[in-house]
CSV table of C-alpha atoms in Angstrom, one decimal:
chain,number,residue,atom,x,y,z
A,14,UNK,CA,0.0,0.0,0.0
A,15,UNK,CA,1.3,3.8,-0.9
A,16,UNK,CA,0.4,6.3,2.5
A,17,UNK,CA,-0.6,10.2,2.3
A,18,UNK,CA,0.2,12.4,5.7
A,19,UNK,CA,-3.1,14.5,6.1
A,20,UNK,CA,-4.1,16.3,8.7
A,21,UNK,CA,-1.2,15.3,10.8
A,22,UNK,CA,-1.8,11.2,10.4
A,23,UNK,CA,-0.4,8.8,7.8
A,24,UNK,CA,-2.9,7.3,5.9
A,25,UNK,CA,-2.6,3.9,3.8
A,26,UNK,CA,-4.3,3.6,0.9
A,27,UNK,CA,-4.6,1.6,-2.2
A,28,UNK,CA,-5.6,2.9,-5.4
A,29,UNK,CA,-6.6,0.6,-8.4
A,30,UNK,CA,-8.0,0.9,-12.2
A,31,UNK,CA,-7.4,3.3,-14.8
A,32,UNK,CA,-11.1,4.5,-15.5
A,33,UNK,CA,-11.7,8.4,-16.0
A,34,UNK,CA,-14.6,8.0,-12.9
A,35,UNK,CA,-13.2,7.9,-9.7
A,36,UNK,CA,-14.7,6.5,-6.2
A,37,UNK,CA,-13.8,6.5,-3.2
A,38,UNK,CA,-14.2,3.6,-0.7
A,39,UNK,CA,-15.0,4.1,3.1
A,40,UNK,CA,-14.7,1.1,5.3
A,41,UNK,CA,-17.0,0.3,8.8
A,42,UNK,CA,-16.1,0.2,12.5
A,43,UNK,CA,-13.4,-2.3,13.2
A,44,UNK,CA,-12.4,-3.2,9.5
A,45,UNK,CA,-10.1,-2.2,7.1
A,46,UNK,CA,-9.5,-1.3,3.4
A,47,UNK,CA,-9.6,-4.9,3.3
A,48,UNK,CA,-12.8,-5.2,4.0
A,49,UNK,CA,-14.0,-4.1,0.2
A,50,UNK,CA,-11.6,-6.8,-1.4
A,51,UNK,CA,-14.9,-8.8,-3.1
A,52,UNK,CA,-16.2,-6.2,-4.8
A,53,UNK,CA,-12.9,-3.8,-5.5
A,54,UNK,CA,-11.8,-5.7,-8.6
A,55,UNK,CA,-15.0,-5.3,-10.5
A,56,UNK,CA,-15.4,-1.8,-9.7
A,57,UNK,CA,-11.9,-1.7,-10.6
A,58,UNK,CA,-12.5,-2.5,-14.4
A,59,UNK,CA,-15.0,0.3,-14.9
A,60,UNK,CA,-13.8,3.2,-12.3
A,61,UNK,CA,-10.5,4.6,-10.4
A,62,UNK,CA,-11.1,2.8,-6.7
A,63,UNK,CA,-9.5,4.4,-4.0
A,64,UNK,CA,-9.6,2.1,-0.8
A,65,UNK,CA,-7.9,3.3,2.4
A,66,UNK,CA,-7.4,2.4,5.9
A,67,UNK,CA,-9.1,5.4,7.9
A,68,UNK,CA,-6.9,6.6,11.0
A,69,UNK,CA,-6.8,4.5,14.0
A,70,UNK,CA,-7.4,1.3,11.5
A,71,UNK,CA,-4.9,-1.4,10.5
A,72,UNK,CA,-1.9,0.2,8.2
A,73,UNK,CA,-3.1,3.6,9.1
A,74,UNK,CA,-1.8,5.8,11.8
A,75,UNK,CA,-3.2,5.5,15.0
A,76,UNK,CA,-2.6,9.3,16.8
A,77,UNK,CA,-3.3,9.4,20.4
A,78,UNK,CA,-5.9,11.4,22.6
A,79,UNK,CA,-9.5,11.4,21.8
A,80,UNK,CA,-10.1,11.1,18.2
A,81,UNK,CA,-13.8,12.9,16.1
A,82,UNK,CA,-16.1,11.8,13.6
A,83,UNK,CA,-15.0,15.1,12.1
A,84,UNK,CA,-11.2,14.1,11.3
A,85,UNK,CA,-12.7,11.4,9.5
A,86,UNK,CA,-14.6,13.9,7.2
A,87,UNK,CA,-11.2,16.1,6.7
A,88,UNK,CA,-9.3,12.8,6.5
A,89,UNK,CA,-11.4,11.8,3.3
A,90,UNK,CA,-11.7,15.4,1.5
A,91,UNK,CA,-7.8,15.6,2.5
A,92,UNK,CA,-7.5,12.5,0.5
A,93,UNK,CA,-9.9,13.0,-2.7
A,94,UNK,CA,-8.2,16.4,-3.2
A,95,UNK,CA,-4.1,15.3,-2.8
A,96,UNK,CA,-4.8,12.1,-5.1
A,97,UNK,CA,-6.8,14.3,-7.8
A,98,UNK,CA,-9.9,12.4,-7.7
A,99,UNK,CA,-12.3,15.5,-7.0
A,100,UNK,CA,-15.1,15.5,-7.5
A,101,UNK,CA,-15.5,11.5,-7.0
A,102,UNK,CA,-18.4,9.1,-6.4
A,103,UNK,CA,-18.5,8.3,-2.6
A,104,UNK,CA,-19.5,5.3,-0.8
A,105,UNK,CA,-19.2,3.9,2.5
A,106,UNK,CA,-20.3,1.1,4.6
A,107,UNK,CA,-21.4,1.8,8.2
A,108,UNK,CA,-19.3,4.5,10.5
A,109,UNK,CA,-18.1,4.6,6.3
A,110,UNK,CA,-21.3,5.3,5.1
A,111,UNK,CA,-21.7,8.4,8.1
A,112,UNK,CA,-18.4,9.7,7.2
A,113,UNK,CA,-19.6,9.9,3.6
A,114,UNK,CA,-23.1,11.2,3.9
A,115,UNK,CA,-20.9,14.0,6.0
A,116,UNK,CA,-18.4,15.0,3.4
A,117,UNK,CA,-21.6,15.3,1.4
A,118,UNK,CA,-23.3,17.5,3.6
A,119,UNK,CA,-20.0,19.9,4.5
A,120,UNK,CA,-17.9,19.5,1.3
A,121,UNK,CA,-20.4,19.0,-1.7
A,122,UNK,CA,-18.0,20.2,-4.1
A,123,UNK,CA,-15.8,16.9,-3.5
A,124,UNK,CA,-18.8,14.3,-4.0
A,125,UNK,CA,-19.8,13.5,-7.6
A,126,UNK,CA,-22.6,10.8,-5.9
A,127,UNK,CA,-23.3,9.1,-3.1
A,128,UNK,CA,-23.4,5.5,-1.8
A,129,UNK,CA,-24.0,4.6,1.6
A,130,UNK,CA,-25.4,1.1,3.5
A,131,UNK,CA,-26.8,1.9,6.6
A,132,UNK,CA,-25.1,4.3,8.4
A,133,UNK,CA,-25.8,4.4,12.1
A,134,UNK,CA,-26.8,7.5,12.9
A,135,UNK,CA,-28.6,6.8,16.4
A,136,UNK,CA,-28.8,10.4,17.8
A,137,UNK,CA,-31.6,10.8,14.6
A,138,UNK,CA,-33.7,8.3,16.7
A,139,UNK,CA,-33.5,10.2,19.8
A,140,UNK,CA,-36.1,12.8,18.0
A,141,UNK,CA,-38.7,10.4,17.2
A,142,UNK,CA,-40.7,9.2,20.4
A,143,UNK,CA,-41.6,6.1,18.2
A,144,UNK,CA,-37.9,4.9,18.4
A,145,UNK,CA,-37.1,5.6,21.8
A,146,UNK,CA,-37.2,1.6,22.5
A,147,UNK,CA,-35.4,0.6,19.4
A,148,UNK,CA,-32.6,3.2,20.4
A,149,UNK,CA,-32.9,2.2,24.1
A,150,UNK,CA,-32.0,-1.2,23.2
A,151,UNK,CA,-29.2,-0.7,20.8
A,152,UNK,CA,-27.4,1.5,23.3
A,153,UNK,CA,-28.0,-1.3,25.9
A,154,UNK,CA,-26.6,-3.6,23.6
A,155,UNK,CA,-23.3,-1.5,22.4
A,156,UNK,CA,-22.5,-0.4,26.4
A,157,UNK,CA,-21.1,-4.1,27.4
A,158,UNK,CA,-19.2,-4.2,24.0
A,159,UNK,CA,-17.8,-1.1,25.3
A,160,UNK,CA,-16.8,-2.5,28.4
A,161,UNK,CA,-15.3,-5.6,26.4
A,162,UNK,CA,-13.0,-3.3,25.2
A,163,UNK,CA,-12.4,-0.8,28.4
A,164,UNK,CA,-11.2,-4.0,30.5
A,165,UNK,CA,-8.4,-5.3,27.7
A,166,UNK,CA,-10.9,-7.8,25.9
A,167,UNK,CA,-10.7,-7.2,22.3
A,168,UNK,CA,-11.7,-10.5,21.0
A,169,UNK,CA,-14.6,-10.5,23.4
A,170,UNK,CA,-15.7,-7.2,22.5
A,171,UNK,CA,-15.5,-8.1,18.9
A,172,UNK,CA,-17.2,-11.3,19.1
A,173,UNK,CA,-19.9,-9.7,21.1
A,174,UNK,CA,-20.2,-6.7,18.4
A,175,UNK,CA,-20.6,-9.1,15.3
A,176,UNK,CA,-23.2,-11.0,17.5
A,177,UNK,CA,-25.4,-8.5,18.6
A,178,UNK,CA,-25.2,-5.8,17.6
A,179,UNK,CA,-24.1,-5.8,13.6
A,180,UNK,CA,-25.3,-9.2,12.9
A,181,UNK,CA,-26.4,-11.7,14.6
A,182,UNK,CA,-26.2,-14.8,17.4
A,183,UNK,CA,-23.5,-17.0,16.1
A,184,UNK,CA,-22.0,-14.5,12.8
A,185,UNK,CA,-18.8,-14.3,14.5
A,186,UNK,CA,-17.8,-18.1,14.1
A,187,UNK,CA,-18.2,-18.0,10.7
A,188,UNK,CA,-16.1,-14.4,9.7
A,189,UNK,CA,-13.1,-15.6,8.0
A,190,UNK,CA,-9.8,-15.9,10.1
A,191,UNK,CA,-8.4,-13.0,8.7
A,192,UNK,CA,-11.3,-10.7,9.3
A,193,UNK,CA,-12.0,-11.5,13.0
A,194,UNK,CA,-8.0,-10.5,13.9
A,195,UNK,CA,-8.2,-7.0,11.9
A,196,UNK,CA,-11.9,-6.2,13.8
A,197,UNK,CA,-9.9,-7.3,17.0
A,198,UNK,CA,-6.7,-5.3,16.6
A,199,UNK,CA,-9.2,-1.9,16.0
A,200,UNK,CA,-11.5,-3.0,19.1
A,201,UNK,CA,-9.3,0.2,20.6
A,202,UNK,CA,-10.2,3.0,17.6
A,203,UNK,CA,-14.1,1.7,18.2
A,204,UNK,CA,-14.1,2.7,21.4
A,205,UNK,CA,-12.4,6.0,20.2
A,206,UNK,CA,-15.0,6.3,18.4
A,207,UNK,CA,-18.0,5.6,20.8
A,208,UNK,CA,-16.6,7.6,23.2
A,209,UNK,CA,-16.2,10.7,20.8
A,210,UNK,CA,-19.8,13.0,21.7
A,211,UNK,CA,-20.3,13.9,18.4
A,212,UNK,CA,-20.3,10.4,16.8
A,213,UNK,CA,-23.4,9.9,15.1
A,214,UNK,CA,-25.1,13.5,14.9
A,215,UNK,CA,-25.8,15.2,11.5
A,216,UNK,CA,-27.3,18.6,10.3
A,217,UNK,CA,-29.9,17.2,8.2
A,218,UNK,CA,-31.4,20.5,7.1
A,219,UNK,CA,-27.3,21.2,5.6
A,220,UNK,CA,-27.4,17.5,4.2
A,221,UNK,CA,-30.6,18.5,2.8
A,222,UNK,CA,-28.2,21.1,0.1
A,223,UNK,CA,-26.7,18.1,-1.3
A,224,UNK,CA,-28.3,18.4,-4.8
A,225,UNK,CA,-25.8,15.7,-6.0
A,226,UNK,CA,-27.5,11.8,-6.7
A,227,UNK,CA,-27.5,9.4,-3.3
A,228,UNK,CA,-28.1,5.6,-3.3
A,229,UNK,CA,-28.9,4.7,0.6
A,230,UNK,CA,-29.0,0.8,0.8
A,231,UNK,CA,-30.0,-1.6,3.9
A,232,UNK,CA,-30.0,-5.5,3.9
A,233,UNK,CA,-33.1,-7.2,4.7
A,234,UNK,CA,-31.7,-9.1,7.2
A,235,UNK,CA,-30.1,-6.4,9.7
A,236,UNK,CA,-30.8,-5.6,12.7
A,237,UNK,CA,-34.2,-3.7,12.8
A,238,UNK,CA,-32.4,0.2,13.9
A,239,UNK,CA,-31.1,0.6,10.5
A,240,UNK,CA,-34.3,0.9,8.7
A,241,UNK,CA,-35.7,3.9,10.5
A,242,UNK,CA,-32.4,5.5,9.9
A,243,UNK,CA,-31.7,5.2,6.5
A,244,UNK,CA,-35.3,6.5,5.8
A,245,UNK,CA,-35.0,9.6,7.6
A,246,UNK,CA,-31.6,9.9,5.7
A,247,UNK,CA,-33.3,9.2,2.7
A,248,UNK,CA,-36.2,11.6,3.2
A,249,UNK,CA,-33.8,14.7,4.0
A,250,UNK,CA,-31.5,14.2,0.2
A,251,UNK,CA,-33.6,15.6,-2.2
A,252,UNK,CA,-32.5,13.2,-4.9
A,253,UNK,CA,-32.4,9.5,-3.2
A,254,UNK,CA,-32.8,6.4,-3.7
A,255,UNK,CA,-33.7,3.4,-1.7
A,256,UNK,CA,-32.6,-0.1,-2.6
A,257,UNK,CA,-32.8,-3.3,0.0
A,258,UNK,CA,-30.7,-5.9,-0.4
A,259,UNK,CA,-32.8,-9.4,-0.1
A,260,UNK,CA,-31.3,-12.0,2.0
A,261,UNK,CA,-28.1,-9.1,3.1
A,262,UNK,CA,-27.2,-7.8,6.1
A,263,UNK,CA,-24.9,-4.9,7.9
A,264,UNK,CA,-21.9,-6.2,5.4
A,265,UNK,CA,-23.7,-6.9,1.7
A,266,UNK,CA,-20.2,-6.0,0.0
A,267,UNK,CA,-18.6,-9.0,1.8
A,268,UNK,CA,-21.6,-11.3,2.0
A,269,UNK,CA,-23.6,-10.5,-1.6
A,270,UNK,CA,-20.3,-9.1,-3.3
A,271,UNK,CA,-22.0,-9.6,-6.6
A,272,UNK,CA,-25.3,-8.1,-6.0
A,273,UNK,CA,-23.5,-5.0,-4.3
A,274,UNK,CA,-20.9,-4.4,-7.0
A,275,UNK,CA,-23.9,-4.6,-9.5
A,276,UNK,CA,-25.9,-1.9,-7.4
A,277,UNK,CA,-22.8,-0.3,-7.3
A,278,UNK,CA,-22.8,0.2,-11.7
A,279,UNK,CA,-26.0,0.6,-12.1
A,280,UNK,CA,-25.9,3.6,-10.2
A,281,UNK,CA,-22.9,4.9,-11.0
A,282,UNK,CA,-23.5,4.4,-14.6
A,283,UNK,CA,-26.9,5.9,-14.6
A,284,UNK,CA,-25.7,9.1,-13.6
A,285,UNK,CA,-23.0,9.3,-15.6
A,286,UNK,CA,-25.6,8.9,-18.5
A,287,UNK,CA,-27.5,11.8,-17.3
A,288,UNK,CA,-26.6,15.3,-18.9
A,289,UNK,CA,-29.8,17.3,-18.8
A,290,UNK,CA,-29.6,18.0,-14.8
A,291,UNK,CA,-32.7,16.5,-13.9
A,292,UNK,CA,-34.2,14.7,-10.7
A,293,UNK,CA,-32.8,11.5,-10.6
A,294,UNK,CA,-35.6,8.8,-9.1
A,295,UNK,CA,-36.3,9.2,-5.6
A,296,UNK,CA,-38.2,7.1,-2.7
């Protein structure tokens, strides 16, 4: 991998194909760059794919002291503008998919489109009296992974993530090898992140000035917060769509690589398609 210092902290990065459309890649919580290996190769043939490690994860730098949502956001505008690839189609998976639907909202002149699979913005739940359950219980449900990690148990705290929270019982038995050790040497950024009291909030009336095309996807098998979420997302872009992937989950780029990259085209190629500036389909 090739590294970029921005904002003070080496990044590592990979960037692959030759195509004149660039996109950008934002990985989840605990992963990696890695984690977009099934689906990087095809996108690879059609687009310029940048795929980094964001700080705190795997070959990126880790800087100490309490780290913000917000550095992510500079970290990826940093990024798009040193390698050239403004403006470029964004998408993200996850804490990914927030840091994306932020560079949207604050630096619209860097996102050509956006992609982004259920991003966990929780504090948007806290306005709705209808969700004060659902929220209840996924905070009651992230607070012992938290502790997992506070008390020197990564692999606890990881296992306990996959199986409860992002998943489901008995998903962490069957991650691959490789993909259980990188969420369990990040365990530390997660909580980093948790911990950070902005995580999670977002301006929706400034998202609301994207006028650029957004693709907000869910997996018909996650857990049940993600859905209320992705619609209020949805209903604040003025030019959204909404696509479910059947039989998927929090992770459809590793588990439905095919179906995902496909999605991926589709949308990507339908803008590019589009010259006469209007609406694209919405919700």
């Amino acid at each position: 991998m090739e590294s970029e210092r921005v904002n003070g902290v080496r990044l590592a990065y990979e960037m692959t194909g030759a195509g004149d459309v660039p996109l950008v890649a934002i990985h989840g919580s605990w992963s990696s760059h890695e984690t977009w290996s099934q689906v990087a190769p095809e996108l690879s043939e059609r687009y310029r794919v940048l795929t980094y490690d964001r700080r705190g994860h795997s070959a990126s730098e880790r800087p100490a002291g309490q780290g913000t949502q917000h550095e992510d956001v500079e970290d990826a505008a940093a990024l798009i503008e040193r390698l050239g690839l403004a403006p470029a189609f964004v998408m993200g998976n996850s804490f990914g998919a927030e840091v994306a639907i932020l560079l949207a909202a604050e630096r619209p002149d860097l996102v050509r489109g956006l992609v982004a699979h259920e991003p966990p913005f929780l504090p948007v739940l806290k306005e709705r009296p209808e969700y004060s359950t659902m929220m209840s219980e996924a905070e009651g449900d992230i607070a012992p992974v938290l502790e997992r990690i506070r008390g020197g148990d990564h692999a606890g705290a990881a296992e306990l993530f996959v199986d409860t929270v992002a998943i489901g019982p008995g998903s962490w038995a069957h991650l691959p090898e490789s993909m259980r050790s990188r969420m369990i040497e990040n365990a530390p950024t997660f909580l980093d992140e948790e911990s950070d009291p902005g995580n999670g909030t977002i301006d929706l009336a400034r998202l609301g000035r994207f006028g650029g095309p957004a693709l907000l996807t869910l997996g018909d098998q996650s857990p049940p917060m993600f859905a209320p979420i992705v619609r209020i997302i949805v209903e604040a872009l003025p030019q959204a769509e909404l696509l479910s992937f059947a039989g998927a989950g929090h992770i459809p780029h590793t588990t439905h690589p095919r179906e995902f990259a496909e999605a991926v085209t589709a949308f990507i190629d339908k803008q590019e398609g589009e010259t006469d500036g209007t609406a694209r389909s919405a919700v």
